[in-house]
PDB file of C-alpha atoms in Angstrom:
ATOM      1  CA  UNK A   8    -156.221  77.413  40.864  1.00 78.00           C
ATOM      2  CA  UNK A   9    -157.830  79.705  38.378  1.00 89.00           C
ATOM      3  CA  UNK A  10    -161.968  79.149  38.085  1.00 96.00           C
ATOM      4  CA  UNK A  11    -163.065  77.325  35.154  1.00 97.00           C
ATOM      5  CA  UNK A  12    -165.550  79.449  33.047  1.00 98.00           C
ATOM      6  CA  UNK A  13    -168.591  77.869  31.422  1.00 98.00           C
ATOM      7  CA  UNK A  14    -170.842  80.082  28.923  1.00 98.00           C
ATOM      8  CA  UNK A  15    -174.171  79.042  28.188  1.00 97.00           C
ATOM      9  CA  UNK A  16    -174.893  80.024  24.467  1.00 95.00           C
ATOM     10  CA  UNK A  17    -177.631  79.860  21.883  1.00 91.00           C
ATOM     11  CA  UNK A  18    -178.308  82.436  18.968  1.00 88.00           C
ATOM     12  CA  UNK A  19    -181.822  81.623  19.522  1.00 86.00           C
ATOM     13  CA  UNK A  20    -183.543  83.533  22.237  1.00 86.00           C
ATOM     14  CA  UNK A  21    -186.362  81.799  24.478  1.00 84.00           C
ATOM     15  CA  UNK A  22    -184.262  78.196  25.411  1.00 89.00           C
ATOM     16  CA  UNK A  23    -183.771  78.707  28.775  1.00 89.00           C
ATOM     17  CA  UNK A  24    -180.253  80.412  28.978  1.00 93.00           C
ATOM     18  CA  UNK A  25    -181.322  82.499  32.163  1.00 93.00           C
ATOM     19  CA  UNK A  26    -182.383  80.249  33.761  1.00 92.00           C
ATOM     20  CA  UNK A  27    -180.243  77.516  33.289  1.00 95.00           C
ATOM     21  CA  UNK A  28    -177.390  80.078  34.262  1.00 96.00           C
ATOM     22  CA  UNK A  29    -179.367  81.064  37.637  1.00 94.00           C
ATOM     23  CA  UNK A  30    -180.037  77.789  38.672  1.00 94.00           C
ATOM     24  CA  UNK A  31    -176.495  75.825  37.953  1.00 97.00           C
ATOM     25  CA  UNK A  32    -174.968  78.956  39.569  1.00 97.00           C
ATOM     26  CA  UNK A  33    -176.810  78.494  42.565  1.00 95.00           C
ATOM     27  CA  UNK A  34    -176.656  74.497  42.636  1.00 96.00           C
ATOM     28  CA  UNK A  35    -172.827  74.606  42.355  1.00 97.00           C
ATOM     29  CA  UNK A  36    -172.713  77.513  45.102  1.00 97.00           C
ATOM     30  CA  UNK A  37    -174.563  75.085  47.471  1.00 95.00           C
ATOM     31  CA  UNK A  38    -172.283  72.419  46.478  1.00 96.00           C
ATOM     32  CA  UNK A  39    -170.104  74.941  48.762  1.00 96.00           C
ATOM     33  CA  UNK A  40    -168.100  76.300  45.623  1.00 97.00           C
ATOM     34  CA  UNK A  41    -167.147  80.273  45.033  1.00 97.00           C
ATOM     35  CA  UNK A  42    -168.940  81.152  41.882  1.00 98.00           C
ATOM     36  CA  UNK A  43    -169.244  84.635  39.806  1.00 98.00           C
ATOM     37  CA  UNK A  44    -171.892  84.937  37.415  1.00 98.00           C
ATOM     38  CA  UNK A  45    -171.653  87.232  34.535  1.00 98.00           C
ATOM     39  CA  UNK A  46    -174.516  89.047  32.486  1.00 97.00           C
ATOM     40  CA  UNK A  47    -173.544  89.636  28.967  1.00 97.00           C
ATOM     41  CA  UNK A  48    -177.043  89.672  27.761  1.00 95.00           C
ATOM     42  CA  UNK A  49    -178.566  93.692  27.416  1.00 95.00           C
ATOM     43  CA  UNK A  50    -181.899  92.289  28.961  1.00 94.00           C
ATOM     44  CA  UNK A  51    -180.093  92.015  32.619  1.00 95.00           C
ATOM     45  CA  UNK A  52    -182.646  89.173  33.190  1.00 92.00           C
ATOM     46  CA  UNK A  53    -180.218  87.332  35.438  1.00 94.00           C
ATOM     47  CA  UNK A  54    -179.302  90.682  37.262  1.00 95.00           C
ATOM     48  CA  UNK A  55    -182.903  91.185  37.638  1.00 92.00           C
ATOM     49  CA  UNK A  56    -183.749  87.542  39.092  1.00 90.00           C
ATOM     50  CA  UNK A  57    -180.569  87.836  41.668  1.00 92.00           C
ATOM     51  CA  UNK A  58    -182.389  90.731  43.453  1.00 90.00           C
ATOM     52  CA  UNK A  59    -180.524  94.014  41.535  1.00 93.00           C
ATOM     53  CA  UNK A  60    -182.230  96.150  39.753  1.00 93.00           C
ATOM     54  CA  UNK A  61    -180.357  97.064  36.377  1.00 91.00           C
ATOM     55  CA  UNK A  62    -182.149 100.008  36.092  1.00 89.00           C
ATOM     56  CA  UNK A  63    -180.457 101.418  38.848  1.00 91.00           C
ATOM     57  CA  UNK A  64    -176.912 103.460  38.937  1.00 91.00           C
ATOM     58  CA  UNK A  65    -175.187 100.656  40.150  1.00 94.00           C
ATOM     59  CA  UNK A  66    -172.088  99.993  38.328  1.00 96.00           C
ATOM     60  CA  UNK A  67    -172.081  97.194  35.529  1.00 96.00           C
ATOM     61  CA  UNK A  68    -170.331  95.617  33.317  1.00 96.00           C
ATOM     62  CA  UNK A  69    -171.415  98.263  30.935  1.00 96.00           C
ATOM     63  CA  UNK A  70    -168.982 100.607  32.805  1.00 96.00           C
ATOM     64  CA  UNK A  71    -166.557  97.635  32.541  1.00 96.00           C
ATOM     65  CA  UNK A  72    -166.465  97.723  28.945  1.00 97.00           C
ATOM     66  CA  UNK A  73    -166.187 101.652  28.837  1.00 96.00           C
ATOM     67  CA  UNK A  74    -163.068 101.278  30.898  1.00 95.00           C
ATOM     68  CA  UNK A  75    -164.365 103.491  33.791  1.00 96.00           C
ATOM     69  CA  UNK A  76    -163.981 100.757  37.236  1.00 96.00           C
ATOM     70  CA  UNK A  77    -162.023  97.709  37.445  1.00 95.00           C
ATOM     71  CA  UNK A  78    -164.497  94.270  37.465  1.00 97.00           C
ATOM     72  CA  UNK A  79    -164.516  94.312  41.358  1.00 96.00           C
ATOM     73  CA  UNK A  80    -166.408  97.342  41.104  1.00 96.00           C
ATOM     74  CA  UNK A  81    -168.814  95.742  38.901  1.00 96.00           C
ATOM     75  CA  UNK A  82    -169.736  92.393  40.883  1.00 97.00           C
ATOM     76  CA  UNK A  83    -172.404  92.289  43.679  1.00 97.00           C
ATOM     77  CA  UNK A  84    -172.921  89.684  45.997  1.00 96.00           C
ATOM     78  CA  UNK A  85    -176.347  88.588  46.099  1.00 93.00           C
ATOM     79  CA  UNK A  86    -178.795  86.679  48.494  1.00 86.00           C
ATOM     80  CA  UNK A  87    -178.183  83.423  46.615  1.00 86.00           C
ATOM     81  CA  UNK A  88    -174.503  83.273  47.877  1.00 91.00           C
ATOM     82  CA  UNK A  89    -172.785  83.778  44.304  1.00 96.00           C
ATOM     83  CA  UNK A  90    -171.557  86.838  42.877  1.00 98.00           C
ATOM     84  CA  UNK A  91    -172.723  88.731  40.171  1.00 98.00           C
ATOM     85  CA  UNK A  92    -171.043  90.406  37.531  1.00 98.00           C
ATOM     86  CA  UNK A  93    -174.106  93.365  37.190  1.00 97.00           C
ATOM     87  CA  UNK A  94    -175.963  93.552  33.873  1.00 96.00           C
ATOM     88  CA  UNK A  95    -176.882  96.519  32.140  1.00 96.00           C
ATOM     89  CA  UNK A  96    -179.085  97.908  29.311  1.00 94.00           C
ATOM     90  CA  UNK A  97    -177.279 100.037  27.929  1.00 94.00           C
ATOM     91  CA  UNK A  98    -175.518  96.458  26.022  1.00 94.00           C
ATOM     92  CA  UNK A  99    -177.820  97.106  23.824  1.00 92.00           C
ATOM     93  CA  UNK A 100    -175.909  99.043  21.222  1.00 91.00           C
ATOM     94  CA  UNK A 101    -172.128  96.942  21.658  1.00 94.00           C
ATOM     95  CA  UNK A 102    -172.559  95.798  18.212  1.00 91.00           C
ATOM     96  CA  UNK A 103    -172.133  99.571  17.049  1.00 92.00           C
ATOM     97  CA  UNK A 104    -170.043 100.700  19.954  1.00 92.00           C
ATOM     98  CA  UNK A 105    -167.472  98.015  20.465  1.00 93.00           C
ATOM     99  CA  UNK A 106    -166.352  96.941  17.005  1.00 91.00           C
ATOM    100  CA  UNK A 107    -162.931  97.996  17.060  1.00 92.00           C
ATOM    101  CA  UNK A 108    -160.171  94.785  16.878  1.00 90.00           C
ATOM    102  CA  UNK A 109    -159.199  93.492  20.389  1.00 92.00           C
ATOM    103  CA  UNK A 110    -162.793  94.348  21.615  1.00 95.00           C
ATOM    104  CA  UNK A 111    -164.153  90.803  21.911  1.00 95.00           C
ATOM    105  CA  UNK A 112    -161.178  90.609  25.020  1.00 96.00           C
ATOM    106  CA  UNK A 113    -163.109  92.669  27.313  1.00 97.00           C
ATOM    107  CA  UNK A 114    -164.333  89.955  29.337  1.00 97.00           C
ATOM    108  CA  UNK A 115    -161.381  87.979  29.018  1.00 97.00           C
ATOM    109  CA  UNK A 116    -158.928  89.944  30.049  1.00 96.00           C
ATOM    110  CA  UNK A 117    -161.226  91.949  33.324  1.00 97.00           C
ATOM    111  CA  UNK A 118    -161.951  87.937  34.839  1.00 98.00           C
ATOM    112  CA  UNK A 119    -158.583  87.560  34.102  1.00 97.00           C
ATOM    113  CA  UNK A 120    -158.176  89.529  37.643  1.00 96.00           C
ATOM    114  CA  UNK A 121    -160.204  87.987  39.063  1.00 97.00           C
ATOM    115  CA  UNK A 122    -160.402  84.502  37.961  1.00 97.00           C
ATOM    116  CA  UNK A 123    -157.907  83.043  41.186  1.00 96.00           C
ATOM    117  CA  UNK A 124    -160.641  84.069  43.319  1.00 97.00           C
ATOM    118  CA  UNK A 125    -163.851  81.877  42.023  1.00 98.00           C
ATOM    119  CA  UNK A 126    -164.124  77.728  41.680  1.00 98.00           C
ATOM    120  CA  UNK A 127    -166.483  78.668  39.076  1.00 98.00           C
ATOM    121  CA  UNK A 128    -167.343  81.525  36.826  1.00 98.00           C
ATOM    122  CA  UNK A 129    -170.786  80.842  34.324  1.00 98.00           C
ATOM    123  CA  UNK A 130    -171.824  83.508  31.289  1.00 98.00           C
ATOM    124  CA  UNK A 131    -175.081  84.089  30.450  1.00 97.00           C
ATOM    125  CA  UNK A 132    -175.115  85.242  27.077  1.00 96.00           C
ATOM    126  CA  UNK A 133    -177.535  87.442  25.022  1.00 94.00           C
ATOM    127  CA  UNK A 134    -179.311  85.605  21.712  1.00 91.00           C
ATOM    128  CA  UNK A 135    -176.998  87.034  18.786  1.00 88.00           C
ATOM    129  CA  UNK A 136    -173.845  86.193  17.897  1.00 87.00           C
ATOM    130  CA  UNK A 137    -172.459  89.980  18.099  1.00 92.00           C
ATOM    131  CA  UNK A 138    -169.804  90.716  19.715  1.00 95.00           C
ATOM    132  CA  UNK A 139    -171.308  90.197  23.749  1.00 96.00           C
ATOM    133  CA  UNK A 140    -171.314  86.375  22.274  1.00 95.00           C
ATOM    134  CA  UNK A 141    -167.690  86.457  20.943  1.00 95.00           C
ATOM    135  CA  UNK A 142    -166.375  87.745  24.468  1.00 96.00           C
ATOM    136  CA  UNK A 143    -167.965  85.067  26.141  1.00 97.00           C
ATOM    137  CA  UNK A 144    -166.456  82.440  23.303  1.00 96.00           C
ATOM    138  CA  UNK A 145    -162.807  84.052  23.461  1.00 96.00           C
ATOM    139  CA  UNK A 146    -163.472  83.896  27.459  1.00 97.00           C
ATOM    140  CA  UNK A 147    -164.523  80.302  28.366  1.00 97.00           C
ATOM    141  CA  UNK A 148    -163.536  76.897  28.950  1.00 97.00           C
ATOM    142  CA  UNK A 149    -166.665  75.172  28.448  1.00 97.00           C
ATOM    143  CA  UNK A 150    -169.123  76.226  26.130  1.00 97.00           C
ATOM    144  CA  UNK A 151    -172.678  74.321  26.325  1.00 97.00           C
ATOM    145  CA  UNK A 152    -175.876  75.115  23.745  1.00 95.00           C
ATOM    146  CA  UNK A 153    -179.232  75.414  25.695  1.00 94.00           C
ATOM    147  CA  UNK A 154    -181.851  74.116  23.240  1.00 90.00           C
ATOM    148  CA  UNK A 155    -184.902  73.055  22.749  1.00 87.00           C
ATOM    149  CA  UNK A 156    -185.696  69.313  21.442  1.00 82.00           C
ATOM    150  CA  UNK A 157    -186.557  70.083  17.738  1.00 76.00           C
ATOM    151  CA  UNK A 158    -185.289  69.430  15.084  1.00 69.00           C
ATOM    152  CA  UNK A 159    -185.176  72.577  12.867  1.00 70.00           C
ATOM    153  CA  UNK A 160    -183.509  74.523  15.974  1.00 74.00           C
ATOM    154  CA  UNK A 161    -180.887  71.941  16.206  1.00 73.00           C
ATOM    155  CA  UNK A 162    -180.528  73.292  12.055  1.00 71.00           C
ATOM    156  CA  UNK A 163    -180.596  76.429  12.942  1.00 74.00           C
ATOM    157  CA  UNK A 164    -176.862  76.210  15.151  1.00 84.00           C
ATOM    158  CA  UNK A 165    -174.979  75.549  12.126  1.00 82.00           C
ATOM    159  CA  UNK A 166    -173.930  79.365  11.959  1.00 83.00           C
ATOM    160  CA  UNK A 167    -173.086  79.205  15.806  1.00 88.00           C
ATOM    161  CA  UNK A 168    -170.750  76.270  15.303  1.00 89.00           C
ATOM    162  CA  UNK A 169    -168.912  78.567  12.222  1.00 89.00           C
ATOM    163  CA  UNK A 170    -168.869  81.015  15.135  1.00 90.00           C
ATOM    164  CA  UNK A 171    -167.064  78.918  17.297  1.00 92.00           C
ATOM    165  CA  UNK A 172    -164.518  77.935  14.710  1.00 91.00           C
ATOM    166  CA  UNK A 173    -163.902  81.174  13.946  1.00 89.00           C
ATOM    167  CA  UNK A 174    -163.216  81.922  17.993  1.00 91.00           C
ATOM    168  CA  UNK A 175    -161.163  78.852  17.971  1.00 91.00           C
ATOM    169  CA  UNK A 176    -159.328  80.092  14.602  1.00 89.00           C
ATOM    170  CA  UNK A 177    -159.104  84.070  15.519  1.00 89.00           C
ATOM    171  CA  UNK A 178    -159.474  84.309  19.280  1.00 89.00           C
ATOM    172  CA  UNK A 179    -157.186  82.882  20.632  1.00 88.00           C
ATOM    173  CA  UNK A 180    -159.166  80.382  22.318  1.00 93.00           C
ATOM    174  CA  UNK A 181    -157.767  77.086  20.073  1.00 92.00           C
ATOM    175  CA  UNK A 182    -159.509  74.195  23.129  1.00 92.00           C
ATOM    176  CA  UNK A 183    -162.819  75.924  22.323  1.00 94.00           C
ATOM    177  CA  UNK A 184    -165.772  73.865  21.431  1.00 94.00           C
ATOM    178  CA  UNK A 185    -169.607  73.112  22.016  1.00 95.00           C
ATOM    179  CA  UNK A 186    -168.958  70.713  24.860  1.00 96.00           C
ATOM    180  CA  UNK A 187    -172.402  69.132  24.787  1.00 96.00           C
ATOM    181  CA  UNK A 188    -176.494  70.243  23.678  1.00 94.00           C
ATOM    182  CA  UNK A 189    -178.642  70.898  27.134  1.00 94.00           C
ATOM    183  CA  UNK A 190    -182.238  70.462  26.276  1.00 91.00           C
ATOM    184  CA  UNK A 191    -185.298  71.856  27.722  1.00 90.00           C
ATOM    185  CA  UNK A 192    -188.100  72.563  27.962  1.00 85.00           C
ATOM    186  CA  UNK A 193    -188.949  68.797  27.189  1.00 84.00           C
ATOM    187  CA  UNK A 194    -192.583  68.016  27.450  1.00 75.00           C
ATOM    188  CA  UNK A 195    -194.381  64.628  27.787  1.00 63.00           C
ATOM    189  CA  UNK A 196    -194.791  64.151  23.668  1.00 61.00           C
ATOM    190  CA  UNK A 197    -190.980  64.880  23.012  1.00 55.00           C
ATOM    191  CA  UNK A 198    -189.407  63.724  26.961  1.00 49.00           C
ATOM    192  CA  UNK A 199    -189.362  60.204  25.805  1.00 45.00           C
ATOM    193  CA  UNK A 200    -188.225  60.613  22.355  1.00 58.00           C
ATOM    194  CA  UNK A 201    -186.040  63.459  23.117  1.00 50.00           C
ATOM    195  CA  UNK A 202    -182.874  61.149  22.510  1.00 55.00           C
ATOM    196  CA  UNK A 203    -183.695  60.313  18.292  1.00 61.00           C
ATOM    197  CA  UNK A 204    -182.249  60.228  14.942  1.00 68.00           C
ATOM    198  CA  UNK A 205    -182.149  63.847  14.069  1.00 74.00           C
ATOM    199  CA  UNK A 206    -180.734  65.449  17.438  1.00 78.00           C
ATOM    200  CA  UNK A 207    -178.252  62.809  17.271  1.00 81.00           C
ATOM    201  CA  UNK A 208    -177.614  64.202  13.756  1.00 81.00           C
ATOM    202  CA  UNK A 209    -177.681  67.751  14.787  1.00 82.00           C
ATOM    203  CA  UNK A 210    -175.095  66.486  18.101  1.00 88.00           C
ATOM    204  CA  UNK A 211    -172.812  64.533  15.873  1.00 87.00           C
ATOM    205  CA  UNK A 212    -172.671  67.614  12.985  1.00 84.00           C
ATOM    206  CA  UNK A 213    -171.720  69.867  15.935  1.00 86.00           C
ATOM    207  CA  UNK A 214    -168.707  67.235  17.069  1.00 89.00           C
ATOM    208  CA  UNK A 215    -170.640  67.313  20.053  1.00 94.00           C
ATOM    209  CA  UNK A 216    -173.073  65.191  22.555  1.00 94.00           C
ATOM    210  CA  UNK A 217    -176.453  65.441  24.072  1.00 92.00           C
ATOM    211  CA  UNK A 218    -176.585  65.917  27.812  1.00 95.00           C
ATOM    212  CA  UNK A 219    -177.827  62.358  29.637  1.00 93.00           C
ATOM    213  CA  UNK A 220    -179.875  65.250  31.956  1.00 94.00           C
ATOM    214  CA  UNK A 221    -183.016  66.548  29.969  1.00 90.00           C
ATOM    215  CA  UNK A 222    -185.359  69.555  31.564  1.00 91.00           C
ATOM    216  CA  UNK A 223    -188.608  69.022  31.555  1.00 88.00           C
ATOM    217  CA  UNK A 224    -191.318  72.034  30.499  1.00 82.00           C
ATOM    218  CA  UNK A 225    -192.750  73.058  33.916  1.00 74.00           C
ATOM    219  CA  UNK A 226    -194.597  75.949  35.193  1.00 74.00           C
ATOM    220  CA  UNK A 227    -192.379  76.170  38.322  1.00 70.00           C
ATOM    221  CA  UNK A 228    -190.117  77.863  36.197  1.00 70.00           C
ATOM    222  CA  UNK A 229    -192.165  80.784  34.861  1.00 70.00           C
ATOM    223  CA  UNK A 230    -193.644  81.212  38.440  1.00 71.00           C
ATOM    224  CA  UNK A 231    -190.428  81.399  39.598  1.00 69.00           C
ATOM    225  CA  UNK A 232    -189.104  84.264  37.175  1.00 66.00           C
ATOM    226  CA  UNK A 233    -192.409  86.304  37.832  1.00 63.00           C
ATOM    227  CA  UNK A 234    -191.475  85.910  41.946  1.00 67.00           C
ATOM    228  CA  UNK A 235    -187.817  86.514  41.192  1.00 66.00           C
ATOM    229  CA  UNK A 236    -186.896  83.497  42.976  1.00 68.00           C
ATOM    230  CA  UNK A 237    -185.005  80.393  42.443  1.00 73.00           C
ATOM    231  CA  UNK A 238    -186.170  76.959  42.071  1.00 77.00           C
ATOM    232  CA  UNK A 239    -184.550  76.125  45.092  1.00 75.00           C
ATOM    233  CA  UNK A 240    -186.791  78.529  46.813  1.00 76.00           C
ATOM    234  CA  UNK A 241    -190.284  77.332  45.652  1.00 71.00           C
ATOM    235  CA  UNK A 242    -192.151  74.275  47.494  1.00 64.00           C
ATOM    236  CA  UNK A 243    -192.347  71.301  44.540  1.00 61.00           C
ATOM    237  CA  UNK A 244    -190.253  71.767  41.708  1.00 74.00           C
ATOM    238  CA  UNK A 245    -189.993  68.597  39.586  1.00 83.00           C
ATOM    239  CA  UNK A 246    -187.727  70.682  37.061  1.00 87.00           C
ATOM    240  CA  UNK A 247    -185.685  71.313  40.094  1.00 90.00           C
ATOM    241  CA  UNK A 248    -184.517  67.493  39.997  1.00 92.00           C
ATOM    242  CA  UNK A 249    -183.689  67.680  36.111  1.00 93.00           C
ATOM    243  CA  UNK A 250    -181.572  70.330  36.795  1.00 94.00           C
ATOM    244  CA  UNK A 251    -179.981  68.804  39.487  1.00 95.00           C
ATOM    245  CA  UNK A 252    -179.012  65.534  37.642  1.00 96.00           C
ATOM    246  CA  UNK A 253    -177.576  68.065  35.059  1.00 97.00           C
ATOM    247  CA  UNK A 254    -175.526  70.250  37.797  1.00 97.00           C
ATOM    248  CA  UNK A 255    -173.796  66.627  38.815  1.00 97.00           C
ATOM    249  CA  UNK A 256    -172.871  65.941  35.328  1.00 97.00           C
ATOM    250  CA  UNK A 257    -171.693  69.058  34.472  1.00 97.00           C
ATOM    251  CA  UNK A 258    -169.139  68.922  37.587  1.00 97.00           C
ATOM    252  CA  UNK A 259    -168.536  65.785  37.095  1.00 95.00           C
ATOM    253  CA  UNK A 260    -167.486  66.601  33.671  1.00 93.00           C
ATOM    254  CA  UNK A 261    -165.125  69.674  34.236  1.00 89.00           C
TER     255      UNK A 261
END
């Protein structure tokens, strides 16, 4: 059975993409499930938090995209038990250097090869909506917004939903949609009011839902990213739980 692929998505940068992508990769993984994990964002902060440096001349998927190694040359396996489809600076330009038509398949068509040998493959994608973004949208299965629980940047994923139509429309991806809003970074003033009016407004505009799991704002996960560790690996992790009741709804979901 081919591995479902789940991209987590927001043109807004500083939600918790990363780190939602590390963690859920690493939850289902000890759930005893084969998982890739694939980089698309030119920061390589995921590479960088699974122990490889993307500095380093280790083959990425920038190398993918130039058509110079297959994919299996450009995953890793890493510490944490879940491969890694490498990252890589030099993604910083693929709005300029991969604009020709048929180059939002790249992704699509390399896990294509590889997709019979992974339960689950997860995208972590860059804060645009370039064309990194559109080759995780004309890739995936599930597609779920991290966001945090305000109002205005709820607004501001209006022009990501017209993205997805147009995926749906152009890409040949016609299932495609936002399958549900993951919020975090939920603090004590917004935790218990996290579930109101207008981010039911923003879900229902969207054709989508808000996730029953909510993460909490914790330092655990900025101490984690400056260790390059998981939360898995640190001693008391509250967040660790929220992200946990979200991994069992997620799989319970797809």
């Amino acid at each position: 059975m081919a591995a479902k692929i789940i991209t987590f998505a927001n043109q807004k940068g500083g939600v918790g993409k990363t780190t939602t992508s590390h963690i859920v990769a690493i939850g289902i993984a000890k759930r005893g499930y084969k998982v890739l994990v694939c980089d698309l964002d030119p920061q390589a902060n995921l590479t960088s938090v699974l122990g490889v440096d993307p500095n380093s001349d280790i083959v990425s998927i920038y190398d993918l995209f130039e058509g110079d190694c297959n994919i299996q040359d450009a995953i890793v396996s890493t510490e944490s038990n879940i491969d890694l489809l490498v990252g890589s600076l030099m993604l910083s330009g693929a709005d300029r250097k991969y604009s020709a038509t048929g180059d939002e398949y790249k992704l699509k068509e390399a896990l294509e090869e590889v997709q019979d040998k992974y339960d689950y493959i997860l995208i972590d994608t860059p804060p645009a909506l370039g064309v990194l973004s559109l080759n995780a949208l004309a890739a995936t299965d599930y597609l779920i917004v991290v966001m945090t629980p305000d109002y205005f940047s709820g607004k501001g994923l209006r022009q990501f939903q017209g993205t997805v139509e147009t995926t749906r429309k152009y890409l040949s991806n016609p299932g495609l949609k936002i399958n549900g809003l993951l919020l975090t970074r939920c603090d004590r003033t917004n935790l218990s009011s996290v579930i109101n009016d207008d981010m039911q407004e923003v879900a229902q505009s969207l054709d989508t839902k808000i996730y029953k799991s909510k993460i909490r704002q914790a330092v655990a996960v900025r101490e984690s990213q400056y260790l390059e560790l998981s939360l898995y690996d640190m001693k008391d992790s509250s967040v660790l739980e929220d992200y946990e009741s979200f991994i069992k709804e997620l799989l319970k979901e797809v």
